[in-house]
């Protein structure tokens, strides 16, 4: 079981899309890291990722892990945010036949899953088509 501070730290990172940026080479990581694998620096700062971007590619998940079973099948997208950072996230509120590479997306907070032990509802970010 996760300790409470770690839980809230993770919530903050995932709900606000907070990554880290290397002050030496400018490389951005999400989730955040302490160490830049691009240039070897440990000089990283917190970095707020843009909440909009475009869809590069996607896959349909039909057999997810147990926590996400109720959402299956769902779409997992490879997304390029407006600053060029690429992340993987669930895409929701879209029909499969509406998916197009290059389509605009924006981040939203949605119910993720309920923890089995504690019954705590976990919220996660997902992406929806930008209107
Ligand atoms: Zn670096």
mmCIF file of C-alpha atoms and ligand atoms in Angstrom:
data_model
loop_
_atom_site.group_PDB
_atom_site.id
_atom_site.type_symbol
_atom_site.label_atom_id
_atom_site.label_comp_id
_atom_site.label_asym_id
_atom_site.label_seq_id
_atom_site.Cartn_x
_atom_site.Cartn_y
_atom_site.Cartn_z
ATOM 1 C CA UNK A 1 0.000 0.000 0.000
ATOM 2 C CA UNK A 2 1.239 3.500 -0.857
ATOM 3 C CA UNK A 3 2.105 5.957 1.871
ATOM 4 C CA UNK A 4 -0.198 8.979 1.968
ATOM 5 C CA UNK A 5 2.363 11.651 0.924
ATOM 6 C CA UNK A 6 3.348 9.573 -2.063
ATOM 7 C CA UNK A 7 -0.288 9.106 -2.976
ATOM 8 C CA UNK A 8 -0.913 12.868 -2.979
ATOM 9 C CA UNK A 9 2.299 13.535 -4.830
ATOM 10 C CA UNK A 10 1.198 11.130 -7.530
ATOM 11 C CA UNK A 11 -2.268 12.625 -7.635
ATOM 12 C CA UNK A 12 -0.801 16.066 -8.177
ATOM 13 C CA UNK A 13 1.531 14.884 -10.927
ATOM 14 C CA UNK A 14 -1.110 12.958 -12.810
ATOM 15 C CA UNK A 15 -3.997 15.356 -12.361
ATOM 16 C CA UNK A 16 -2.056 18.458 -13.322
ATOM 17 C CA UNK A 17 0.223 16.850 -15.893
ATOM 18 C CA UNK A 18 3.394 17.845 -14.093
ATOM 19 C CA UNK A 19 6.596 16.565 -15.587
ATOM 20 C CA UNK A 20 10.187 17.592 -15.232
ATOM 21 C CA UNK A 21 12.463 19.525 -17.527
ATOM 22 C CA UNK A 22 16.236 19.287 -17.686
ATOM 23 C CA UNK A 23 17.750 22.724 -17.069
ATOM 24 C CA UNK A 24 20.854 21.736 -19.001
ATOM 25 C CA UNK A 25 19.523 20.238 -22.236
ATOM 26 C CA UNK A 26 15.801 21.090 -22.099
ATOM 27 C CA UNK A 27 14.523 17.514 -22.375
ATOM 28 C CA UNK A 28 11.065 17.020 -20.836
ATOM 29 C CA UNK A 29 9.962 13.898 -18.966
ATOM 30 C CA UNK A 30 6.557 12.681 -17.931
ATOM 31 C CA UNK A 31 6.175 11.256 -15.333
ATOM 32 C CA UNK A 32 8.883 13.480 -13.787
ATOM 33 C CA UNK A 33 12.386 12.176 -13.156
ATOM 34 C CA UNK A 34 15.326 13.148 -10.994
ATOM 35 C CA UNK A 35 17.883 12.283 -13.647
ATOM 36 C CA UNK A 36 18.167 13.240 -17.315
ATOM 37 C CA UNK A 37 18.952 10.211 -19.433
ATOM 38 C CA UNK A 38 19.614 12.493 -22.400
ATOM 39 C CA UNK A 39 22.591 14.403 -20.980
ATOM 40 C CA UNK A 40 23.215 12.820 -17.558
ATOM 41 C CA UNK A 41 22.284 15.961 -15.598
ATOM 42 C CA UNK A 42 20.530 15.901 -12.226
ATOM 43 C CA UNK A 43 19.564 19.525 -12.643
ATOM 44 C CA UNK A 44 15.844 19.087 -13.394
ATOM 45 C CA UNK A 45 12.945 21.332 -12.518
ATOM 46 C CA UNK A 46 9.211 20.821 -12.279
ATOM 47 C CA UNK A 47 7.472 21.503 -15.533
ATOM 48 C CA UNK A 48 3.776 21.896 -16.301
ATOM 49 C CA UNK A 49 2.894 20.172 -19.538
ATOM 50 C CA UNK A 50 0.423 21.748 -21.952
ATOM 51 C CA UNK A 51 -3.047 20.211 -21.749
ATOM 52 C CA UNK A 52 -3.647 20.165 -25.465
ATOM 53 C CA UNK A 53 -2.076 18.291 -28.303
ATOM 54 C CA UNK A 54 -2.675 16.030 -31.245
ATOM 55 C CA UNK A 55 -3.134 12.343 -31.718
ATOM 56 C CA UNK A 56 -0.234 10.583 -33.419
ATOM 57 C CA UNK A 57 -1.290 6.942 -33.142
ATOM 58 C CA UNK A 58 -3.560 4.752 -31.054
ATOM 59 C CA UNK A 59 -4.381 1.223 -30.121
ATOM 60 C CA UNK A 60 -7.543 -0.431 -28.824
ATOM 61 C CA UNK A 61 -7.156 -2.204 -25.493
ATOM 62 C CA UNK A 62 -9.547 -5.123 -25.234
ATOM 63 C CA UNK A 63 -7.964 -7.021 -22.347
ATOM 64 C CA UNK A 64 -6.791 -4.486 -19.775
ATOM 65 C CA UNK A 65 -5.581 -5.055 -16.239
ATOM 66 C CA UNK A 66 -8.339 -5.693 -13.718
ATOM 67 C CA UNK A 67 -8.725 -2.068 -12.532
ATOM 68 C CA UNK A 68 -9.648 -0.944 -16.029
ATOM 69 C CA UNK A 69 -11.873 -3.854 -17.047
ATOM 70 C CA UNK A 70 -15.064 -1.800 -16.870
ATOM 71 C CA UNK A 71 -13.731 0.534 -19.586
ATOM 72 C CA UNK A 72 -12.737 -2.133 -22.093
ATOM 73 C CA UNK A 73 -12.472 -1.845 -24.957
ATOM 74 C CA UNK A 74 -10.807 1.555 -24.658
ATOM 75 C CA UNK A 75 -8.429 3.623 -26.714
ATOM 76 C CA UNK A 76 -4.850 4.238 -25.684
ATOM 77 C CA UNK A 77 -3.375 7.134 -27.613
ATOM 78 C CA UNK A 78 0.140 8.267 -28.369
ATOM 79 C CA UNK A 79 -0.203 12.035 -28.116
ATOM 80 C CA UNK A 80 2.081 14.906 -29.019
ATOM 81 C CA UNK A 81 1.413 17.832 -26.694
ATOM 82 C CA UNK A 82 1.683 21.384 -27.995
ATOM 83 C CA UNK A 83 5.262 21.738 -26.707
ATOM 84 C CA UNK A 84 6.339 18.579 -28.559
ATOM 85 C CA UNK A 85 6.346 16.248 -25.530
ATOM 86 C CA UNK A 86 4.931 12.841 -26.369
ATOM 87 C CA UNK A 87 2.887 10.908 -23.845
ATOM 88 C CA UNK A 88 0.596 7.901 -23.747
ATOM 89 C CA UNK A 89 -2.888 8.355 -22.331
ATOM 90 C CA UNK A 90 -6.371 6.943 -22.490
ATOM 91 C CA UNK A 91 -8.711 8.658 -24.948
ATOM 92 C CA UNK A 92 -12.377 8.834 -24.082
ATOM 93 C CA UNK A 93 -15.668 10.346 -25.304
ATOM 94 C CA UNK A 94 -14.898 9.428 -28.898
ATOM 95 C CA UNK A 95 -16.286 6.860 -31.319
ATOM 96 C CA UNK A 96 -13.651 4.566 -32.756
ATOM 97 C CA UNK A 97 -14.518 5.642 -36.300
ATOM 98 C CA UNK A 98 -13.918 9.301 -35.359
ATOM 99 C CA UNK A 99 -10.270 8.688 -34.511
ATOM 100 C CA UNK A 100 -7.866 10.287 -36.965
ATOM 101 C CA UNK A 101 -4.187 10.824 -36.751
ATOM 102 C CA UNK A 102 -3.521 14.531 -36.204
ATOM 103 C CA UNK A 103 -6.860 15.179 -34.496
ATOM 104 C CA UNK A 104 -6.794 17.787 -31.692
ATOM 105 C CA UNK A 105 -7.203 16.580 -28.119
ATOM 106 C CA UNK A 106 -7.399 18.149 -24.682
ATOM 107 C CA UNK A 107 -6.803 16.708 -21.215
ATOM 108 C CA UNK A 108 -9.652 16.168 -18.760
ATOM 109 C CA UNK A 109 -9.838 14.607 -15.308
ATOM 110 C CA UNK A 110 -11.990 11.524 -15.096
ATOM 111 C CA UNK A 111 -12.709 8.751 -12.693
ATOM 112 C CA UNK A 112 -10.008 6.167 -13.198
ATOM 113 C CA UNK A 113 -10.683 3.156 -11.033
ATOM 114 C CA UNK A 114 -11.693 2.167 -7.514
ATOM 115 C CA UNK A 115 -8.967 0.710 -5.338
ATOM 116 C CA UNK A 116 -9.952 -2.743 -4.254
ATOM 117 C CA UNK A 117 -8.609 -2.605 -0.693
ATOM 118 C CA UNK A 118 -9.600 0.860 0.359
ATOM 119 C CA UNK A 119 -12.498 1.662 -1.963
ATOM 120 C CA UNK A 120 -10.793 4.964 -2.797
ATOM 121 C CA UNK A 121 -11.752 6.328 -6.194
ATOM 122 C CA UNK A 122 -8.680 7.217 -8.179
ATOM 123 C CA UNK A 123 -8.932 9.994 -10.702
ATOM 124 C CA UNK A 124 -6.672 10.106 -13.709
ATOM 125 C CA UNK A 125 -6.214 12.332 -16.726
ATOM 126 C CA UNK A 126 -7.638 11.233 -20.040
ATOM 127 C CA UNK A 127 -7.882 12.977 -23.374
ATOM 128 C CA UNK A 128 -11.026 13.928 -25.292
ATOM 129 C CA UNK A 129 -11.478 15.517 -28.720
ATOM 130 C CA UNK A 130 -11.010 19.294 -28.558
ATOM 131 C CA UNK A 131 -14.288 20.928 -29.595
HETATM 132 ZN ZN1 LIG B 1 19.479 16.891 -19.906
#
